[in-house]
Coordinates of C-alpha atoms in Angstrom, one line a residue:
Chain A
X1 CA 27.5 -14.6 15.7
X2 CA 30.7 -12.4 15.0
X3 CA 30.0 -10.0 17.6
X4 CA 30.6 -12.9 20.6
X5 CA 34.2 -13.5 19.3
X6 CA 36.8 -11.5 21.5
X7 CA 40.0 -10.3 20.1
X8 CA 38.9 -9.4 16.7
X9 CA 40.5 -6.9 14.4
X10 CA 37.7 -4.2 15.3
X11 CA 37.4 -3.3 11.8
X12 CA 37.0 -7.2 10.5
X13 CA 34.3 -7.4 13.2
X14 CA 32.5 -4.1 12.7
X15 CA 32.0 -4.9 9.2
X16 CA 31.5 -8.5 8.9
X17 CA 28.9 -7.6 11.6
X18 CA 26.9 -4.9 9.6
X19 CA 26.6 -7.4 6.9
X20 CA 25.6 -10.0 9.4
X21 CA 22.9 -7.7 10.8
X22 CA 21.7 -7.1 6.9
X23 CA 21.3 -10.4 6.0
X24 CA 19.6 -11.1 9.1
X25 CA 16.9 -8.5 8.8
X26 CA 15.3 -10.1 6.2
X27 CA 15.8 -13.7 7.0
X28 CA 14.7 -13.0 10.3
X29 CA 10.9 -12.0 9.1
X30 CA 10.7 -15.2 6.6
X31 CA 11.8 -17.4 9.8
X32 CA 9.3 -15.6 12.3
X33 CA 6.6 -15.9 10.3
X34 CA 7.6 -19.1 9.5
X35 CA 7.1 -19.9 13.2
X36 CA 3.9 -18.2 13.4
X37 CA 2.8 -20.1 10.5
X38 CA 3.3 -23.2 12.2
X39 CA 2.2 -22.5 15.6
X40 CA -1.5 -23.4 17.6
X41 CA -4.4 -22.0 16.4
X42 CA -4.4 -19.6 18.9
X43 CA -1.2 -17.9 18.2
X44 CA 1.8 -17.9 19.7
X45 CA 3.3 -15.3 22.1
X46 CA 6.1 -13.2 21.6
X47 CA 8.8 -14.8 23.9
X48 CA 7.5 -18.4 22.7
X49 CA 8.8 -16.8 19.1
X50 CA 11.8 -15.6 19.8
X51 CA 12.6 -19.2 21.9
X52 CA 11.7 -21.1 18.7
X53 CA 14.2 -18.9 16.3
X54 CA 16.7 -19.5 18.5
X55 CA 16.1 -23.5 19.0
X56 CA 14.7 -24.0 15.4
X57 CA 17.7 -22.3 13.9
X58 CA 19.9 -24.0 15.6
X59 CA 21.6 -20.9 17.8
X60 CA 22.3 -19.5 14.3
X61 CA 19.9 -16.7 13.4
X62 CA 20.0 -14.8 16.6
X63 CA 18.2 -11.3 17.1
X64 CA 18.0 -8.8 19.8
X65 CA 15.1 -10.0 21.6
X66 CA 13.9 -6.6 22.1
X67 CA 13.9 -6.1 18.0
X68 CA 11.2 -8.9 18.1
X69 CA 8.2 -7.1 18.8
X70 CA 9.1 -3.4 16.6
X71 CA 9.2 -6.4 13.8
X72 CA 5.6 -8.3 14.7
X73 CA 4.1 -4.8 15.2
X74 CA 5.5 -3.9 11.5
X75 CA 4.4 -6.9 9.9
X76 CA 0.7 -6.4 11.8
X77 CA 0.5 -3.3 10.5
X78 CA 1.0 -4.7 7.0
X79 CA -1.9 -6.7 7.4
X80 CA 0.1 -10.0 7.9
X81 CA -0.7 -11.2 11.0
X82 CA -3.0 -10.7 13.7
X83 CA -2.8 -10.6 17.1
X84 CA -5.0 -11.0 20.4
X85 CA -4.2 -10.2 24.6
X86 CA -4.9 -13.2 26.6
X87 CA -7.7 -12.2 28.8
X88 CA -6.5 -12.2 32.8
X89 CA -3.1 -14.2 33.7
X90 CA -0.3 -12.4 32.4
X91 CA -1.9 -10.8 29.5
X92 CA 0.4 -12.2 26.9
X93 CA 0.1 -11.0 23.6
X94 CA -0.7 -14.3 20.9
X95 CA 0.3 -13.8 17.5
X96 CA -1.0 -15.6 13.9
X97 CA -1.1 -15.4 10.5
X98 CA -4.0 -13.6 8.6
X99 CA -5.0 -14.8 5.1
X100 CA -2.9 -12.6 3.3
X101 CA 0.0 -13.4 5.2
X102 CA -0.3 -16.8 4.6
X103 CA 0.0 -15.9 1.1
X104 CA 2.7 -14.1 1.3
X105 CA 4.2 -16.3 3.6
X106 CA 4.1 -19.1 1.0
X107 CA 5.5 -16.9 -2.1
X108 CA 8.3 -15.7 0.4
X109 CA 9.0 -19.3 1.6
X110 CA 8.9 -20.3 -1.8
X111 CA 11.2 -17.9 -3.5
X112 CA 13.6 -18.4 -0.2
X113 CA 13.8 -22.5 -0.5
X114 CA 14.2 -22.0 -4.4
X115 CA 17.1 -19.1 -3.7
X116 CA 19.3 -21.3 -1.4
X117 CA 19.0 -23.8 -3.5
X118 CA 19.9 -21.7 -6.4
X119 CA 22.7 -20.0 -4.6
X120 CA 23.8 -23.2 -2.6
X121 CA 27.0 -24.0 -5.2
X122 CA 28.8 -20.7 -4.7
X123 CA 28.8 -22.1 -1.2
X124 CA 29.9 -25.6 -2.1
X125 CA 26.4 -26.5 -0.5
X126 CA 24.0 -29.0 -1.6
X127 CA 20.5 -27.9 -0.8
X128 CA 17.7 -30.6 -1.7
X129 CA 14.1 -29.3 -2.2
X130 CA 11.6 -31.4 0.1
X131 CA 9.8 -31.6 -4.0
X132 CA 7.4 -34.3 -2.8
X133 CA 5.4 -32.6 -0.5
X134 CA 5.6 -29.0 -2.4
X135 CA 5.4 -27.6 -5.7
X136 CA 7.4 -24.9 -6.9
X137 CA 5.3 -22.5 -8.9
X138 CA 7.7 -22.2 -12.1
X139 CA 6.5 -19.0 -12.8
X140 CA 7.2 -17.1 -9.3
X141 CA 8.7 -19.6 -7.4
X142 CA 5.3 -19.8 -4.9
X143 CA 5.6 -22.8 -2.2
X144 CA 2.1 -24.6 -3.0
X145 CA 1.6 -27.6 -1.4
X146 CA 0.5 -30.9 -3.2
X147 CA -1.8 -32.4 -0.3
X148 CA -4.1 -29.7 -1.9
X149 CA -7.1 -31.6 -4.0
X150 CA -7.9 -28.4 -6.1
X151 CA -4.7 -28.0 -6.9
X152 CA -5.4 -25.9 -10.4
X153 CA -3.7 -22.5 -10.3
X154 CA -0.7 -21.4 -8.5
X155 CA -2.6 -18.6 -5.9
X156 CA 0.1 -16.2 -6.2
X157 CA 0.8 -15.4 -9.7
X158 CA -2.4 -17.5 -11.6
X159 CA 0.0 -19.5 -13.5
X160 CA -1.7 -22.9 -14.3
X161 CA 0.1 -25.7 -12.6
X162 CA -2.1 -28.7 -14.4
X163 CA 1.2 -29.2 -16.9
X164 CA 3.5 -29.0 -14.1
X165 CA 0.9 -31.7 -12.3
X166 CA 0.6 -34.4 -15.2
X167 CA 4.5 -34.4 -15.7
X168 CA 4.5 -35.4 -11.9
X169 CA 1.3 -37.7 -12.5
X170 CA -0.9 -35.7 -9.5
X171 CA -3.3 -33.8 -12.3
X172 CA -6.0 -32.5 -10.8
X173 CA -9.4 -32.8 -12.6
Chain B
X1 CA 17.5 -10.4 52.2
X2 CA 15.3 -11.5 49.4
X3 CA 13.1 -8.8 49.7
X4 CA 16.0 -6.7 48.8
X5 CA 17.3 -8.9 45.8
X6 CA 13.3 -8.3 44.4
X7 CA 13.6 -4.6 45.1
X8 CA 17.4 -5.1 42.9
X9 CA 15.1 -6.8 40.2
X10 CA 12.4 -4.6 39.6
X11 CA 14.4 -1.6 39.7
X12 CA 16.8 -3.3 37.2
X13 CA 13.9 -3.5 35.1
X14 CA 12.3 -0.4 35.7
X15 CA 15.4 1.5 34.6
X16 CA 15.6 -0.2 31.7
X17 CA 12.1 0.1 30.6
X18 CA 12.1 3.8 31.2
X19 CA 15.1 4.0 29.0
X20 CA 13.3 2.5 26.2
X21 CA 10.2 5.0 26.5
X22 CA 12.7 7.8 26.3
X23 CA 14.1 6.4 23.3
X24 CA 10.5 5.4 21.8
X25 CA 9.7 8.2 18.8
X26 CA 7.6 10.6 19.8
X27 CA 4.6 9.8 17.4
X28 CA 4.3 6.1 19.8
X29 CA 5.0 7.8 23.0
X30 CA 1.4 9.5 22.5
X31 CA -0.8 6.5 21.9
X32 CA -1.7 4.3 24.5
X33 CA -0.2 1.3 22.7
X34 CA 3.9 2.1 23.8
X35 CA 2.4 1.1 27.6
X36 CA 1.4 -2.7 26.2
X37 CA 5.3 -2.7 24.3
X38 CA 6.2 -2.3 27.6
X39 CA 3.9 -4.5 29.3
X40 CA 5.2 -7.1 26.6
X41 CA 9.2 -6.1 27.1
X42 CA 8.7 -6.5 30.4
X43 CA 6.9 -10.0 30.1
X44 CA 9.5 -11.0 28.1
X45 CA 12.4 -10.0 30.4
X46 CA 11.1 -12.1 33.6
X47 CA 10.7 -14.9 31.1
X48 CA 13.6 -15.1 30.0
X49 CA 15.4 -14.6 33.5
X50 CA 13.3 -16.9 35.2
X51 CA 14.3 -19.6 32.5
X52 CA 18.2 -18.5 32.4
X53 CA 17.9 -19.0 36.3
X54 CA 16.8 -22.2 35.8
X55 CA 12.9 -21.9 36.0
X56 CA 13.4 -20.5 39.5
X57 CA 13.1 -17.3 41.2
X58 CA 14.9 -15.0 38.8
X59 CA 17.8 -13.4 40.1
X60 CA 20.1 -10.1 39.3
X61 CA 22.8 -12.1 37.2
X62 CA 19.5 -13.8 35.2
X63 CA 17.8 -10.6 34.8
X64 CA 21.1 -8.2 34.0
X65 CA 21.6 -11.2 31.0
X66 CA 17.8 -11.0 30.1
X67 CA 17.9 -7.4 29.7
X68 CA 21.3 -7.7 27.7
X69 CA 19.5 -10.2 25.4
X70 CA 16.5 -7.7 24.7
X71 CA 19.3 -5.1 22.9
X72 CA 19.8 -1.6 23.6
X73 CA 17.1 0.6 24.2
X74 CA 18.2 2.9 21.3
X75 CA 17.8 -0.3 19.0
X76 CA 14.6 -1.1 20.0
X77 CA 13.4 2.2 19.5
X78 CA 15.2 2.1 15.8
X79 CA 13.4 -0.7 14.8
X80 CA 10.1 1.2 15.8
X81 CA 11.1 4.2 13.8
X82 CA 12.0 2.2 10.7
X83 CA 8.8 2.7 9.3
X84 CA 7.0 3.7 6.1
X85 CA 9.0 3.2 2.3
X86 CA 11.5 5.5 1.7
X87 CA 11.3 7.7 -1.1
X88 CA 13.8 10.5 -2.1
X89 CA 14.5 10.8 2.2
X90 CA 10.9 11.3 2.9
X91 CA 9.1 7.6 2.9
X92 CA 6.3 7.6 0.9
X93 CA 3.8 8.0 3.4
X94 CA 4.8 11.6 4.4
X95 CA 5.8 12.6 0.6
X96 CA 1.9 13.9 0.1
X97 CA 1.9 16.0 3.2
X98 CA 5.0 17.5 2.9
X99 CA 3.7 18.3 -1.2
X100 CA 0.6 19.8 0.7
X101 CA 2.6 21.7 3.0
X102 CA 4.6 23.0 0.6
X103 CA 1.8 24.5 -1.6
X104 CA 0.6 26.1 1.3
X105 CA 3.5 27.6 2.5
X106 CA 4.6 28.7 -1.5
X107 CA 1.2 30.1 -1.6
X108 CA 1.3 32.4 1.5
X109 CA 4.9 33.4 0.5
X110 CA 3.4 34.9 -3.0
X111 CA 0.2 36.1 -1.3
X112 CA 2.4 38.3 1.4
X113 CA 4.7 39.3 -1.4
X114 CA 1.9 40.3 -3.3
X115 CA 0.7 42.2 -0.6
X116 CA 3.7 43.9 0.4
X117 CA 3.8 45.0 -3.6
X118 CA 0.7 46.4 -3.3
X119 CA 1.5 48.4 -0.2
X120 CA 4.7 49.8 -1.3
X121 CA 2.7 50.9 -4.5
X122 CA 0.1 52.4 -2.8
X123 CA 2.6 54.2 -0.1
X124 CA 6.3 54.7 -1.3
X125 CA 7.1 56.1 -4.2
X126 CA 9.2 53.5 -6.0
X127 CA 10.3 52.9 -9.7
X128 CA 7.8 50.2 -10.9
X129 CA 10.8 48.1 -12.0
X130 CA 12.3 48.4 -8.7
X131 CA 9.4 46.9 -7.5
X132 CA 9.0 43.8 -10.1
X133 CA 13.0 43.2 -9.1
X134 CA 12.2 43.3 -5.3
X135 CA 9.0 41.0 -5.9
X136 CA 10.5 38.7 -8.1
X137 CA 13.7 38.6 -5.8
X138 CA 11.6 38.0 -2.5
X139 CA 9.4 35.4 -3.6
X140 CA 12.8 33.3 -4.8
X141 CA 14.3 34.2 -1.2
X142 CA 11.0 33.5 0.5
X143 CA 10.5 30.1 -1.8
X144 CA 14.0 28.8 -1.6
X145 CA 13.7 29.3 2.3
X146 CA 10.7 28.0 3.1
X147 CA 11.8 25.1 1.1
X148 CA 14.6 24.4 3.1
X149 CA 12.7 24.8 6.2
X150 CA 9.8 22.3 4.8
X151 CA 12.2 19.6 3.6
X152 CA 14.8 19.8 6.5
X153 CA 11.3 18.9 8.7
X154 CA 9.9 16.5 6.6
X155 CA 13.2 14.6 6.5
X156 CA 13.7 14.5 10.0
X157 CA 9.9 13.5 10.4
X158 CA 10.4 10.5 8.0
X159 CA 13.2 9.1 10.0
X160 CA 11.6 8.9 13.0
X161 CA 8.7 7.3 11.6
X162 CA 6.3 9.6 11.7
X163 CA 3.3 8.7 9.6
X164 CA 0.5 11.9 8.6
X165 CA -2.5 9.9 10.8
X166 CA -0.3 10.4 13.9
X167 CA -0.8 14.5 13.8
X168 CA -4.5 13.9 13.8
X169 CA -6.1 14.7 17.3
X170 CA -7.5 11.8 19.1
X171 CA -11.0 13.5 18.3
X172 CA -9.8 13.2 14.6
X173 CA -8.5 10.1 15.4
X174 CA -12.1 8.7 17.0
X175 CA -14.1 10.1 14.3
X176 CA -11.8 8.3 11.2
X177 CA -12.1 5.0 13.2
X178 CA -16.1 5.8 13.3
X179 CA -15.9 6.2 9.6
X180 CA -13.9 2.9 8.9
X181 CA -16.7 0.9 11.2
X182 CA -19.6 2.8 9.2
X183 CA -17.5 1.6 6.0
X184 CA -17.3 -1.5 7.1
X185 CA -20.5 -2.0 7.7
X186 CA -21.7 -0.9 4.3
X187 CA -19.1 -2.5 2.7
X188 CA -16.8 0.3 1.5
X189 CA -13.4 -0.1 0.5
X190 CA -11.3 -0.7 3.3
X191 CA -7.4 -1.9 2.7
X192 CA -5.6 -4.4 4.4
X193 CA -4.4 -2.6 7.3
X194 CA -7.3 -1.3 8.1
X195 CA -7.3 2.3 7.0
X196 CA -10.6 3.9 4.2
X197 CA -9.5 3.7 1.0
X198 CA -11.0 6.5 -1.5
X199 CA -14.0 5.6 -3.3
X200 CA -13.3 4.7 -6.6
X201 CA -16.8 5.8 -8.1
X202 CA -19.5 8.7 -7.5
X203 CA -22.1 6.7 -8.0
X204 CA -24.2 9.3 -8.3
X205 CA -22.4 10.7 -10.9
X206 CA -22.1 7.6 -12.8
X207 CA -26.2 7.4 -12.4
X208 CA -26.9 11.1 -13.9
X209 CA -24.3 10.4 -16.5
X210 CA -25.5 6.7 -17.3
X211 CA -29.0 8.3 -17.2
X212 CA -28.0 11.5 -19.9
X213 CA -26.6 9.0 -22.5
X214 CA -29.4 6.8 -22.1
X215 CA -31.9 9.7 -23.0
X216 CA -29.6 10.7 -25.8
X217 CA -29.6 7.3 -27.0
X218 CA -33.2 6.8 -27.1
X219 CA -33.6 10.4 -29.3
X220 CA -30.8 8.8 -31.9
X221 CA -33.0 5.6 -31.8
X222 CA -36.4 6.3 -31.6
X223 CA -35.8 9.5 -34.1
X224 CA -38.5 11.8 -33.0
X225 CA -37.9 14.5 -35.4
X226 CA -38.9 14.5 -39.1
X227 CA -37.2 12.2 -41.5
X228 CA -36.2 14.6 -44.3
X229 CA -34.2 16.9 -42.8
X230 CA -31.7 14.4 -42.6
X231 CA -29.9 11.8 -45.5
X232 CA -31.4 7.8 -44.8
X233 CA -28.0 6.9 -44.5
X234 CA -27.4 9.0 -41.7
X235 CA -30.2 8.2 -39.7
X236 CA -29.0 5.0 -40.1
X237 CA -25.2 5.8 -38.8
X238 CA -27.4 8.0 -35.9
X239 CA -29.6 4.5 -35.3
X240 CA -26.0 2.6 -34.6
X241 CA -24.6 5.9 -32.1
X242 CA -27.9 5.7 -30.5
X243 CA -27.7 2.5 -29.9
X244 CA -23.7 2.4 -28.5
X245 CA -24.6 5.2 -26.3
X246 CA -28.2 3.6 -24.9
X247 CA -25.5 0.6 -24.2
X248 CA -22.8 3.1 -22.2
X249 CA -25.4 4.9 -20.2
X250 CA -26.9 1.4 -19.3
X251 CA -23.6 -0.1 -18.3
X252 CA -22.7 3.4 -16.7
X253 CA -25.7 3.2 -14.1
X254 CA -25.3 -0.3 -13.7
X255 CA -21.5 1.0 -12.1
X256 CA -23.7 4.2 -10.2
X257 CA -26.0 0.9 -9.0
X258 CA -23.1 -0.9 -7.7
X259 CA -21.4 1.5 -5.9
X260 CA -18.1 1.1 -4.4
X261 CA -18.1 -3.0 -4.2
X262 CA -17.6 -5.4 -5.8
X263 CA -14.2 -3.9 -8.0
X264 CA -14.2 -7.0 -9.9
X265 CA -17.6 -6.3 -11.6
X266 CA -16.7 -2.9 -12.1
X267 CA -13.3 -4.7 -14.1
X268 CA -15.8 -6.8 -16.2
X269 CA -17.8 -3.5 -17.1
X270 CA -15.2 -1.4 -18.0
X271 CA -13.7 -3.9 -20.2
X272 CA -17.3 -3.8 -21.9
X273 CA -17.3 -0.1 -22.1
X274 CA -13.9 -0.5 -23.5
X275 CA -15.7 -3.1 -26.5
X276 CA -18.8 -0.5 -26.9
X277 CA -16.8 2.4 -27.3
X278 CA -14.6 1.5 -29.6
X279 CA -17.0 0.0 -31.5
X280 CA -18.1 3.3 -32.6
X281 CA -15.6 3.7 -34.6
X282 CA -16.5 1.3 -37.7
X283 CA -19.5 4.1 -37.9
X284 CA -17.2 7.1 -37.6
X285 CA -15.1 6.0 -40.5
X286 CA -18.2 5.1 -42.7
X287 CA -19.2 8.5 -41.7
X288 CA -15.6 10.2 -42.5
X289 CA -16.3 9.0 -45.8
X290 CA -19.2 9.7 -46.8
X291 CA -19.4 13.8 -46.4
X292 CA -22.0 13.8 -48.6
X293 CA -24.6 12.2 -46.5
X294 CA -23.9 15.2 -43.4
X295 CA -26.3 17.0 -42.9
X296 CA -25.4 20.2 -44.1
X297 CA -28.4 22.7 -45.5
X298 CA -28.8 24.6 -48.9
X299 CA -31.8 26.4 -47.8
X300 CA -34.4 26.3 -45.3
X301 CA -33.9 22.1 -44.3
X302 CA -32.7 20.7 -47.2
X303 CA -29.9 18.7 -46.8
X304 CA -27.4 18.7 -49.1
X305 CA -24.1 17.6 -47.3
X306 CA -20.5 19.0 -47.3
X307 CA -19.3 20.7 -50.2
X308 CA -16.8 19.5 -52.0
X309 CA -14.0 21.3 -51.3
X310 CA -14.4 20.6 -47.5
X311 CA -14.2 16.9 -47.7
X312 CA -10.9 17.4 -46.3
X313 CA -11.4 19.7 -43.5
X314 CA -14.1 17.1 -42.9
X315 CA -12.7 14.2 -42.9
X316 CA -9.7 15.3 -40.6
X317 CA -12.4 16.2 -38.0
X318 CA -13.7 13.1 -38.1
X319 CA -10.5 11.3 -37.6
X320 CA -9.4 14.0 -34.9
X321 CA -13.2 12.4 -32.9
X322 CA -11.8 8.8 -33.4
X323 CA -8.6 9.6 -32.0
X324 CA -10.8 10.8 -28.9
X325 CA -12.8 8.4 -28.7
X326 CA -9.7 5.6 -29.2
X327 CA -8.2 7.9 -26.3
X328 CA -11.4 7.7 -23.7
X329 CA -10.7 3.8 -23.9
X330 CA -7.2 4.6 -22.2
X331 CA -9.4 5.3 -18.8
X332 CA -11.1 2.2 -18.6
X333 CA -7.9 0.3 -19.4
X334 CA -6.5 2.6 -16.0
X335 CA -9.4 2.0 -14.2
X336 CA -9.2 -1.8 -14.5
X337 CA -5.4 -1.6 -13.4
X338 CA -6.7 0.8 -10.4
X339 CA -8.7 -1.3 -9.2
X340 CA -7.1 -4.2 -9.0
X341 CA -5.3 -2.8 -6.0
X342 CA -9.1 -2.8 -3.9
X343 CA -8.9 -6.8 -4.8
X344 CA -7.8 -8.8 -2.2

């Protein structure tokens, strides 16, 4: 964001920018997977991506388009997601989530939405927890969702959830 | 005139795209896969300028601001080399090879000087503690160099991302990808990315092993060798060993049987193993104190067990084998841990 502004003490903008950049870096992987998570079945494809950070967060978490694909190539060779070439047409590359990234996807998102929350008054920011659709594994913070019928353990850590369940009346039997 | 504005375009494109493969490390400019970043980059940059042009035609202006969008081609090709966890400057991918490399080269660097010793022995006439100085001072020279050398390259390597598989030749490269697919196939342990992980049993081994225990077990059991020579209440004690290791050698084939699958069965047995073996020790220390029911012989197979004034000695022997055998229980317990890593 700071680097558009014109006319800034270079220093100010040089550091206030490296931080930028480091918070980013991290962010930046929760949101993309976040947006592979939620795409098609089929994937979604690498411009498609970087179009829905940039609409989804609002013009806010912006990345060097280019940066984009270093990052989905990193987090495919971690075994996170998967990808596939279209076959004829433009050959576009589609992106999804394997199992295990889903997993991590969900510990990640969940230790994310509890951390801004968490963190939220030091900004004099009130961050509500969408708590009726999720769970919040007390133990690691893992983003389980309730609309799941086995609903037992958490799948992250193993903690068992049914106490956490009857105080909420959704206990599983 | 719109021919010309295309011939702009492409060139614009072009330019920049060659920029980023000469930025691209090394170890990705070799595999075929930096032509499909390309490809992608590429894909990328005339969607992005045919939206910014307003889902037309894309033109210079839309295409100079698409490429300005994608980054610098030196940040792109950062983000490729940020690779692998970093570990005391070397990531922890490359910390291995460079510990490999290192032996090697220390070893050569005492083998030459070695050599040269012998040499000057055999040809100069030089005071011997002349020599042991000019030894011990060229192997320090020689290791202190050579590590320089070593680290200075495995540094460098780290920070450009290098990881060891991208020195194998493509031959060596074919042939490990053939080996994943056969261990795929037959269910070996593969990790999530792809790449063999190393077996963690011999089965073999665990089958001979299993199989030696079982027959020692059976000779404690069974007892087929006169009664006499030995105390009643020691054949009993030798009934209950029997017994424990009959148990171990069946649950240690059982491993051999399974192979390399299935890691949680092989956690369920070794927290057996861990049950069996230490339930050997309720025998030792009945045996620890009774010294006077070991067989120990007066004459000619007459058991009289240990004197007296050895109970001691004895007894610490004893309690030095149920230390061990408290000790071999640490394995399993590392083996379970280990192989929780080949569950996922």
């Amino acid at each position: 964001m700071i680097k558009k502004v014109k006319g800034l003490d270079p220093e100010f903008k040089e550091y206030a920018s490296k931080v930028e950049s480091e918070i980013n870096r991290g962010i930046s992987t929760i949101c993309i997977l976040s947006i592979i998570n939620g795409s098609p079945e089929n994937g979604i494809h690498g411009y498609q991506i970087s179009k829905d950070l940039e609409e989804q967060t609002n013009y806010m978490l912006i990345i060097e388009e280019g940066t984009l694909y270093p990052l989905l190539r990193k987090l495919e060779e971690d075994g996170l997601i998967k990808s596939y070439r279209e076959e004829g047409g433009r050959r576009r590359k589609y992106y999804s989530l394997t199992t295990y990234g889903k997993k991590v996807f969900n510990y990640l998102s969940g230790f994310y939405s509890k951390l801004i929350e968490a963190i939220g008054p030091l900004f004099d920011v009130n961050v509500n927890l969408n708590q009726d659709r999720y769970l919040f594994c007390p133990m690691c913070a893992n983003k389980i969702k309730l609309t799941n019928t086995e609903l037992k353990f958490c799948d992250a850590c193993g903690y068992n959830l049914e106490n956490d369940l009857s105080t909420r009346g959704l206990k599983n039997e | 005139m719109n021919e010309i504005r295309n011939v702009n375009v492409q060139n614009m494109i072009k330019s920049y795209l060659k920029d980023v493969k000469k930025a691209l490390p090394d170890w990705l400019k070799e595999k075929k896969e930096h032509k499909e970043i390309l490809t992608d980059l590429e894909e990328h940059i005339w969607q992005k300028a045919s939206e910014l042009s307003g889902n037309n035609e894309p033109t210079e202006e839309s295409v100079k601001l698409a490429i300005e969008q994608m980054g610098k081609p030196e940040t792109i090709a950062k983000e490729y080399k940020r690779r692998g966890e970093p570990k005391v400057y070397i990531t922890k991918e490359m910390w291995p090879v460079y510990i490999k490399v290192l032996c090697i080269v220390f070893a050569v660097i005492f083998g030459l000087q070695i050599l040269g010793l012998i040499i000057s022995a055999l040809t100069e006439l030089v005071n011997f503690w002349d020599m042991i100085g000019g030894l011990i001072a060229g192997i320090q020279n020689g290791l202190l160099f050579s590590f320089t050398i070593v680290t200075i390259i495995f540094v460098v390597l780290s920070m450009e991302g290098y990881f060891p598989e991208d020195f194998q030749s493509k031959k060596d490269q074919k042939k490990q990808r053939e080996l994943i697919e056969l261990a795929a196939e037959e269910g070996l342990p593969i990790s999530r990315t792809g790449k063999l992980m190393k077996p963690f049993i011999k089965p073999i081994g665990e089958i001979i092993g299993g199989g030696i225990a079982i027959i020692f077990g059976l000779i404690f059991l069974i007892q087929p060798f006169p009664a006499v020579i030995f105390f009643p209440e020691f054949l009993l004690l030798l009934r209950g060993f029997g017994l424990i290791w009959l148990i171990e050698g069946c649950l240690n084939i059982s491993r051999g049987i399974i192979g390399n699958h299935h890691p949680e069965k092989h956690q369920v047995i070794h927290g057996f193993l861990i049950l069996v073996k230490l339930s050997a020790v309720p025998l030792l220390i009945i045996l620890m104190n009774q010294p006077e029911i070991f067989p120990i012989y007066s004459e000619m197979w007459v058991p009289v067990g240990i004197p007296v004034e050895l109970y001691d000695t004895y007894r610490g022997i004893v309690a030095v084998v149920i230390v061990i055998v408290c000790l071999t229980t640490l394995e399993d317990f590392y083996r379970i841990f280990k192989l929780q890593k080949y569950k996922y």
